[in-house]
Structures are given as structure tokens and as C-alpha cells.
Amino acid sequence: MRLSAYFMPTLKETPAEAEIVSHRLMLRAGMVRQASAGIYSWLPLGLRVLKKIERIVREEQDRAGAQEVLMPTIQSADLWRQSGRYDAYGPEMLRIADRHGRDMLYGPTNEELITEIFRTSVKSYRELPRMLYHIQWKFRDEVRPRFGVMRGREFLMKDNYSFDLDYEGAKKSYNKMFVSYLRTFARLGLQAVPMAADTGPIGGDLSHEFIILADTGESEVFCHRDFLDFDVLGAEVDYEADLEPVVQAWTRLYARTDDKHDPAVFEREVPADKRVQRRGIEVGHIFYFGTKYSEPLKAQVATPGGESVAVHMGSYGIGVSRLVGAVIEASHDKDGIIWPEAVAPFKVGLINLKIAAPDCNKAGEEIYAKLQEAGVEVLYDDRDERPGAKFAGMDLIGLPWQLVIGPRGLDKGVVELKRRAGGEREELSLEAALARLTG
Ligand code: ATP
Ligand code: MG
């Protein structure tokens, strides 16, 4: 993509309404525009990141055996009346009436609808287990939408729902999602810590929030350093095998949020040199809720013995749009965003310092063409602009690599390659630079 033709309305000034760094940087980099409170339009640069996150989330859901569906954003109130949540949900639910006066709502979540789909389609234990997910916009009329896309009113969520015959089966599904979440966040380039969360009236221990570490996070995190050193992606996962030992190994290590934190327990269980106390952002939540919805909505299957029982369910959410902001909170510096390679909108920013000079122009066009041929996503700053503005702009949007072509380098037969994350710069031949970026 040529920057001269790219729709990326960056801002020079820091927007006054943005309280936190990710919101400021997303507005300044031209990733999103606020449409109304807590509701955003996604512009090309931001949408590329959102799509990349969505793709990784989807791949890891599929890998764990979940199947993708797509349910609507607008739902009928009837099912919610049956589950008892139409009144219980309160003012966070956006309620609408259609032209016939029928009560509708913009879905804040989908337990009722997926349970209804299941109820009318599955009748026997032979068709279990099942995991069905979708990636869809939700609406929650949050009291205080803030922090940009991190606490929006309209936001993109991946929500998965599992159906099993009994608790043992549900636990297996839960464990699959637990491991799948660890893999998902690791692939996004994030350090995620699973934290035991409240199970409410359901009880038991099958509820975890996944918190990624970021100094500006809303939650306080206490954990064992081994959490952070564990190489999730290095460990081969077989989703057909018994995952209980993997999950146990993780949950045995201490990890609590502030509301569950007991300093005495932390000090007793974790050696001093292994204690980590940080802040974090909730990006995912998994929990088992048994027959909470299958009972009232009558989602029953026949057991091998022929009796009819309500299925055991779990639900598993990931805040896809929140993650865009959360990644920035976890990875930025004073100059701008530092994208992990997996979610970067482009891999390389190609900076041409002197577009007007014929040799620079020729070299720029050549490199741009070669990178594209090799399938490398590249944003080419081919504008006639001051070098200072080009460098600052590239640092702001945070692409992992910057490749700089200038008249002085070209005379020596070299270009400059800068890694955004550490700031290291290296002069090397054009061929070597290309080999590095395409390798
Ligand atoms: P929170 O405590 O932050 O309000 P929640 O418990 O309401 O979260 P869930 O209902 O479990 O969240 O939703 C699953 C995921 O959706 C959350 O882990 C979070 O990543 C994301 N999410 C929830 N509310 C919002 C929001 N208002 N804006 C953006 N993402 C959200
Ligand atoms: Mg909430």
C-alpha cells in the first residue's frame, strides 16, 4: 500500500477526550473514529488489526474443535423472558420495538439464542459434545463507556458455547478452551494470566478470567513468575488427550486478582523471588454454568439409558475489539505503538527519504515491488514530506520494521533497517535487507 493513497487520517495533537494511551494512539494513528459515546467506526489501519486478531482467535477456536456459526445482532425478547434475563439484565440491554410493537433487543450476549438453536436440533447424547462459537458485535449500554474500544458500548466479541451430557464432559470442554485461550493470547504476542474468577451461584472452580499484563490495566494481578516464563506455543497440544494435567499445572500456580487476593496466602505459597505483582486488563472470560439456561429453555438430550436430561453448558468469551486497545496498552513507548508482528497492520514501513531524487525513487519502487512479490505486507511512504515527519509517523503507527532508503545510503549501496521494538538500526545491502524481511 502506498501511503500517498492510503486513507489514514492521523492527528498531530493529542485528543483531549482520550484518558489512556491506547485510546490516544488509536485516534492519533487514524485507526478509529468515535461515532457516538462508546461506538466507533474502524478506519483501514485499525480494521486490518481487528481482522488479524479475529483471524487468530478463529484459528484457535477451530483447532480446539469448535465450529463457527453466525447469530444475528438483533434478538427477540421472548427467549430472554423464558430464561428470566429480560428483566434481570437491567439498563445495559438496549431494548427496541419493531413496527408491530414486538419487543426486540440488541444482543449483549447469546446464551439464550444458542440454547434455542441447540434445543431444536440436538436430541441425543450421541451428538455430544458440541462447541459452537461466533464472532459478532454486541451492544451493552455501559454506564461509563470509556478508554476507547476497551470499554465500548458496541464491541466485537468471540463467544463460544459448549454442550455436554454431564459435568465430566463439560469439564473436558472447559479445559479445551482454557488451553486454547493460552495459545490464542500467546499467538497475539501477549502474556496472559488465567485468574480464578467468581462462579456465583453455580459454585465450583470452573471460571477463569484471562488478564494480560499492562501497567495501565484496571485489575491488580498477583502471580507466580513461572506463569510468565511458560512457553505455551512450544508445548504440543493434543485436544483429544486428557488436558486436565495441563490445566492443573497452570492453576496450581498462584494467580489471583485483587478482589480475591490474600497477601498471607500469596506469601505462603509463592517464594519471594517468584512473586510478581503487576496490573492487567481482562481480555477473556470462560465459565461453566451447568444447566442454568438448558433447564428453563428445555434443552434436553436422551442419555444412553433413555432418560431425558438438561445439557451442561459453558460459555467462553474473548473481547476481540478490546484486544486492539489492550495490545497497545501492553506494547508502546513514548513515540507510539509497537505492534507484535502477528497483529501488525503491515509488517514493513518503507520510508523513502527523497522521493524527488530519481535514484531514490527507482530504488524505492524496486524494493516496494519485490516486497509485495514476496508476499510481505508493506506500507510505502512515498510522500514528498520532511524526513522528520516520516520517521515520527512510522514510529507512531508502530509497524515492526522500518526500511529506510536515502541518497547517502544509496551512494554506499546500503539501506537502513530499523526494528521498531528495540530501536536497533542496521545498515545493510538491499539484498540482505530483503532476505531478512522475506525470510
Ligand atoms: P467487564 O467486567 O470488563 O465488564 P464482562 O464480565 O462484562 O467484562 P463478559 O460478559 O465475560 O465480560 O464478556 C467477555 C469479554 O468481552 C470480556 O472478557 C471482555 O474482553 C469483552 N468485553 C466485555 N465488555 C466489553 C465492553 N464494554 N467493551 C469491549 N469489550 C468488552
Ligand atoms: Mg461487563
PDB file of C-alpha atoms and ligand atoms in Angstrom, residues 89 92 140 142 151 155 282 322, ligand 2:
ATOM      1  CA  TYR A  89     -30.307  -7.773  32.668  1.00  0.00           C
ATOM      2  CA  GLU A  92     -27.230  -2.379  29.988  1.00  0.00           C
ATOM      3  CA  ARG A 140     -24.135  -3.161  26.182  1.00  0.00           C
ATOM      4  CA  GLU A 142     -22.336   0.594  29.760  1.00  0.00           C
ATOM      5  CA  ARG A 151     -14.927  -0.357  27.196  1.00  0.00           C
ATOM      6  CA  PHE A 155     -17.936  -4.128  20.657  1.00  0.00           C
ATOM      7  CA  GLU A 282      -9.280  -8.639  31.240  1.00  0.00           C
ATOM      8  CA  ARG A 322     -10.965  -4.670  23.280  1.00  0.00           C
TER       9      ARG A 322
HETATM   10 MG    MG B   2     -19.463  -6.030  31.863  1.00  0.00          MG
END
